[in-house]
Amino acid sequence: MDMDRSASAVWHGSLKEGKGTISTQSSTLKDAQYSFGTRFENGVGTNPEELIAAAHAGCFTMALSGQLTSADLVPDSLETTAVVTMEKTDDGPTVTKIHLTTKAKVPGADKEKFDELAKKAKEGCPISRLLKAAEITLDAQLV
């Protein structure tokens, strides 16, 4: 099951005054604006860390659905938020943490089994494995 997915970025100008666009192969993002302001301040547009958060939230949520399904538990809903923390380190700005918060409605699931499956999903989703240099934490709630 080898597959390649792609995205592209274009940048014009200096770091602080310049601006760029990000596009994805699927065209879901097409020329989405990003800049120093959207990355380090509160400008309008996206930034790489926000896109990593979206990718991780989506990947983990699908992995959790897979874990639950394998245990014969079909979720009514799974909602996940990922918060990416970037800190200034001696090496420069570095993503140091990712915190996942998920709320799940899963008929028939008990807390112990849910927690076990959520942990497996966190450890096994491809984006978690990619980002394991950062501390990845999880707050999984069965509602």
PDB file of C-alpha atoms in Angstrom:
ATOM      1  CA  MET A   1       0.000   0.000   0.000  1.00  0.00           C
ATOM      2  CA  ASP A   2       2.641   2.542  -0.992  1.00  0.00           C
ATOM      3  CA  MET A   3       1.260   5.964  -1.772  1.00  0.00           C
ATOM      4  CA  ASP A   4       2.540   9.461  -2.266  1.00  0.00           C
ATOM      5  CA  ARG A   5       0.654  12.614  -1.366  1.00  0.00           C
ATOM      6  CA  SER A   6       1.950  16.062  -2.183  1.00  0.00           C
ATOM      7  CA  ALA A   7       1.596  19.683  -1.309  1.00  0.00           C
ATOM      8  CA  SER A   8       3.470  22.711  -2.530  1.00  0.00           C
ATOM      9  CA  ALA A   9       4.478  26.080  -1.180  1.00  0.00           C
ATOM     10  CA  VAL A  10       5.473  29.280  -2.953  1.00  0.00           C
ATOM     11  CA  TRP A  11       7.119  32.201  -1.120  1.00  0.00           C
ATOM     12  CA  HIS A  12       7.827  35.753  -2.305  1.00  0.00           C
ATOM     13  CA  GLY A  13       9.987  38.246  -0.442  1.00  0.00           C
ATOM     14  CA  SER A  14      11.802  38.438   2.854  1.00  0.00           C
ATOM     15  CA  LEU A  15      10.858  36.396   5.923  1.00  0.00           C
ATOM     16  CA  LYS A  16       8.931  39.095   7.801  1.00  0.00           C
ATOM     17  CA  GLU A  17       7.533  41.135   4.926  1.00  0.00           C
ATOM     18  CA  GLY A  18       7.061  38.334   2.421  1.00  0.00           C
ATOM     19  CA  LYS A  19       4.115  36.063   1.871  1.00  0.00           C
ATOM     20  CA  GLY A  20       3.345  32.763   0.323  1.00  0.00           C
ATOM     21  CA  THR A  21       0.729  30.234  -0.649  1.00  0.00           C
ATOM     22  CA  ILE A  22       0.252  26.565   0.110  1.00  0.00           C
ATOM     23  CA  SER A  23      -1.632  24.147  -2.144  1.00  0.00           C
ATOM     24  CA  THR A  24      -2.446  20.457  -1.829  1.00  0.00           C
ATOM     25  CA  GLN A  25      -2.564  17.754  -4.489  1.00  0.00           C
ATOM     26  CA  SER A  26      -6.314  17.305  -3.902  1.00  0.00           C
ATOM     27  CA  SER A  27      -6.897  21.069  -4.345  1.00  0.00           C
ATOM     28  CA  THR A  28      -8.625  21.187  -0.946  1.00  0.00           C
ATOM     29  CA  LEU A  29      -6.104  23.909  -0.254  1.00  0.00           C
ATOM     30  CA  LYS A  30      -5.410  25.971  -3.332  1.00  0.00           C
ATOM     31  CA  ASP A  31      -3.175  28.974  -2.930  1.00  0.00           C
ATOM     32  CA  ALA A  32      -3.986  29.229   0.809  1.00  0.00           C
ATOM     33  CA  GLN A  33      -2.224  32.306   2.130  1.00  0.00           C
ATOM     34  CA  TYR A  34       0.516  32.122   4.757  1.00  0.00           C
ATOM     35  CA  SER A  35       3.064  34.595   6.062  1.00  0.00           C
ATOM     36  CA  PHE A  36       5.230  35.482   9.040  1.00  0.00           C
ATOM     37  CA  GLY A  37       2.148  37.098  10.553  1.00  0.00           C
ATOM     38  CA  THR A  38       0.003  33.973  10.192  1.00  0.00           C
ATOM     39  CA  ARG A  39       2.747  31.829  11.659  1.00  0.00           C
ATOM     40  CA  PHE A  40       4.130  33.889  14.519  1.00  0.00           C
ATOM     41  CA  GLU A  41       1.438  36.466  15.135  1.00  0.00           C
ATOM     42  CA  ASN A  42      -2.317  36.507  14.435  1.00  0.00           C
ATOM     43  CA  GLY A  43      -2.519  37.254  10.738  1.00  0.00           C
ATOM     44  CA  VAL A  44      -5.200  35.975   8.379  1.00  0.00           C
ATOM     45  CA  GLY A  45      -4.231  32.721   6.681  1.00  0.00           C
ATOM     46  CA  THR A  46      -2.758  29.384   7.644  1.00  0.00           C
ATOM     47  CA  ASN A  47       0.633  28.170   8.815  1.00  0.00           C
ATOM     48  CA  PRO A  48       2.589  24.909   8.829  1.00  0.00           C
ATOM     49  CA  GLU A  49       1.858  24.156  12.496  1.00  0.00           C
ATOM     50  CA  GLU A  50      -1.889  24.556  11.979  1.00  0.00           C
ATOM     51  CA  LEU A  51      -1.698  22.170   9.036  1.00  0.00           C
ATOM     52  CA  ILE A  52       0.246  19.651  11.147  1.00  0.00           C
ATOM     53  CA  ALA A  53      -2.448  19.947  13.824  1.00  0.00           C
ATOM     54  CA  ALA A  54      -5.172  19.288  11.241  1.00  0.00           C
ATOM     55  CA  ALA A  55      -3.279  16.312   9.820  1.00  0.00           C
ATOM     56  CA  HIS A  56      -2.681  14.829  13.272  1.00  0.00           C
ATOM     57  CA  ALA A  57      -6.292  15.319  14.406  1.00  0.00           C
ATOM     58  CA  GLY A  58      -7.568  13.669  11.231  1.00  0.00           C
ATOM     59  CA  CYS A  59      -5.083  10.801  11.323  1.00  0.00           C
ATOM     60  CA  PHE A  60      -5.652  10.020  15.006  1.00  0.00           C
ATOM     61  CA  THR A  61      -9.436  10.154  14.635  1.00  0.00           C
ATOM     62  CA  MET A  62      -9.363   7.698  11.728  1.00  0.00           C
ATOM     63  CA  ALA A  63      -6.958   5.432  13.654  1.00  0.00           C
ATOM     64  CA  LEU A  64      -9.260   5.492  16.685  1.00  0.00           C
ATOM     65  CA  SER A  65     -12.218   4.587  14.495  1.00  0.00           C
ATOM     66  CA  GLY A  66     -10.188   1.672  13.157  1.00  0.00           C
ATOM     67  CA  GLN A  67      -9.221   0.491  16.643  1.00  0.00           C
ATOM     68  CA  LEU A  68     -12.828   0.710  17.838  1.00  0.00           C
ATOM     69  CA  THR A  69     -14.150  -1.062  14.748  1.00  0.00           C
ATOM     70  CA  SER A  70     -11.633  -3.875  15.223  1.00  0.00           C
ATOM     71  CA  ALA A  71     -13.018  -4.305  18.754  1.00  0.00           C
ATOM     72  CA  ASP A  72     -16.588  -4.487  17.381  1.00  0.00           C
ATOM     73  CA  LEU A  73     -17.380  -1.013  18.707  1.00  0.00           C
ATOM     74  CA  VAL A  74     -18.825   1.379  16.146  1.00  0.00           C
ATOM     75  CA  PRO A  75     -18.526   5.032  17.142  1.00  0.00           C
ATOM     76  CA  ASP A  76     -21.495   7.356  16.729  1.00  0.00           C
ATOM     77  CA  SER A  77     -19.048  10.262  16.679  1.00  0.00           C
ATOM     78  CA  LEU A  78     -15.407  11.082  17.282  1.00  0.00           C
ATOM     79  CA  GLU A  79     -14.303  14.712  17.597  1.00  0.00           C
ATOM     80  CA  THR A  80     -10.613  15.512  17.983  1.00  0.00           C
ATOM     81  CA  THR A  81      -8.675  18.723  18.448  1.00  0.00           C
ATOM     82  CA  ALA A  82      -4.892  18.826  18.132  1.00  0.00           C
ATOM     83  CA  VAL A  83      -2.880  21.661  19.653  1.00  0.00           C
ATOM     84  CA  VAL A  84       0.662  22.041  18.338  1.00  0.00           C
ATOM     85  CA  THR A  85       3.062  23.905  20.635  1.00  0.00           C
ATOM     86  CA  MET A  86       6.057  25.630  19.132  1.00  0.00           C
ATOM     87  CA  GLU A  87       8.720  26.950  21.491  1.00  0.00           C
ATOM     88  CA  LYS A  88      11.963  28.799  20.984  1.00  0.00           C
ATOM     89  CA  THR A  89      14.830  26.440  21.753  1.00  0.00           C
ATOM     90  CA  ASP A  90      18.591  26.747  21.345  1.00  0.00           C
ATOM     91  CA  ASP A  91      18.086  25.326  17.848  1.00  0.00           C
ATOM     92  CA  GLY A  92      15.417  27.917  17.004  1.00  0.00           C
ATOM     93  CA  PRO A  93      11.618  27.620  16.828  1.00  0.00           C
ATOM     94  CA  THR A  94      10.754  23.966  17.434  1.00  0.00           C
ATOM     95  CA  VAL A  95       7.513  22.002  17.637  1.00  0.00           C
ATOM     96  CA  THR A  96       7.865  20.478  21.086  1.00  0.00           C
ATOM     97  CA  LYS A  97       4.408  19.163  21.918  1.00  0.00           C
ATOM     98  CA  ILE A  98       1.151  18.049  20.412  1.00  0.00           C
ATOM     99  CA  HIS A  99      -1.884  17.576  22.634  1.00  0.00           C
ATOM    100  CA  LEU A 100      -4.835  15.616  21.292  1.00  0.00           C
ATOM    101  CA  THR A 101      -8.259  15.997  22.863  1.00  0.00           C
ATOM    102  CA  THR A 102     -10.961  13.668  21.637  1.00  0.00           C
ATOM    103  CA  LYS A 103     -14.584  13.260  22.597  1.00  0.00           C
ATOM    104  CA  ALA A 104     -16.196  10.012  21.586  1.00  0.00           C
ATOM    105  CA  LYS A 105     -19.719   8.654  21.572  1.00  0.00           C
ATOM    106  CA  VAL A 106     -19.298   4.902  21.372  1.00  0.00           C
ATOM    107  CA  PRO A 107     -22.293   2.740  22.293  1.00  0.00           C
ATOM    108  CA  GLY A 108     -21.276  -0.253  24.419  1.00  0.00           C
ATOM    109  CA  ALA A 109     -17.744   0.962  25.155  1.00  0.00           C
ATOM    110  CA  ASP A 110     -16.404   0.903  28.688  1.00  0.00           C
ATOM    111  CA  LYS A 111     -13.819   3.438  29.823  1.00  0.00           C
ATOM    112  CA  GLU A 112     -10.984   0.935  30.293  1.00  0.00           C
ATOM    113  CA  LYS A 113     -11.333  -0.561  26.808  1.00  0.00           C
ATOM    114  CA  PHE A 114     -11.797   2.879  25.252  1.00  0.00           C
ATOM    115  CA  ASP A 115      -8.639   4.202  26.919  1.00  0.00           C
ATOM    116  CA  GLU A 116      -6.664   1.168  25.708  1.00  0.00           C
ATOM    117  CA  LEU A 117      -7.858   1.631  22.122  1.00  0.00           C
ATOM    118  CA  ALA A 118      -7.290   5.411  22.197  1.00  0.00           C
ATOM    119  CA  LYS A 119      -3.712   4.845  23.380  1.00  0.00           C
ATOM    120  CA  LYS A 120      -3.129   2.335  20.559  1.00  0.00           C
ATOM    121  CA  ALA A 121      -4.533   4.842  18.054  1.00  0.00           C
ATOM    122  CA  LYS A 122      -2.290   7.626  19.377  1.00  0.00           C
ATOM    123  CA  GLU A 123       0.802   5.438  19.184  1.00  0.00           C
ATOM    124  CA  GLY A 124      -0.084   3.820  15.871  1.00  0.00           C
ATOM    125  CA  CYS A 125      -1.412   6.565  13.644  1.00  0.00           C
ATOM    126  CA  PRO A 126       1.121   7.380  10.908  1.00  0.00           C
ATOM    127  CA  ILE A 127       1.283  11.078  11.819  1.00  0.00           C
ATOM    128  CA  SER A 128       2.003  10.241  15.492  1.00  0.00           C
ATOM    129  CA  ARG A 129       4.809   7.958  14.378  1.00  0.00           C
ATOM    130  CA  LEU A 130       6.154  10.686  12.090  1.00  0.00           C
ATOM    131  CA  LEU A 131       6.075  13.286  14.863  1.00  0.00           C
ATOM    132  CA  LYS A 132       7.427  11.179  17.728  1.00  0.00           C
ATOM    133  CA  ALA A 133      10.290  13.617  18.279  1.00  0.00           C
ATOM    134  CA  ALA A 134       7.664  15.852  19.903  1.00  0.00           C
ATOM    135  CA  GLU A 135       5.879  14.952  23.113  1.00  0.00           C
ATOM    136  CA  ILE A 136       2.408  13.817  22.097  1.00  0.00           C
ATOM    137  CA  THR A 137      -0.238  13.725  24.811  1.00  0.00           C
ATOM    138  CA  LEU A 138      -3.868  12.674  24.720  1.00  0.00           C
ATOM    139  CA  ASP A 139      -7.030  13.492  26.664  1.00  0.00           C
ATOM    140  CA  ALA A 140      -9.624  10.965  25.494  1.00  0.00           C
ATOM    141  CA  GLN A 141     -13.165  11.317  26.831  1.00  0.00           C
ATOM    142  CA  LEU A 142     -15.929   8.817  26.391  1.00  0.00           C
ATOM    143  CA  VAL A 143     -19.200  10.787  26.529  1.00  0.00           C
TER     144      VAL A 143
END
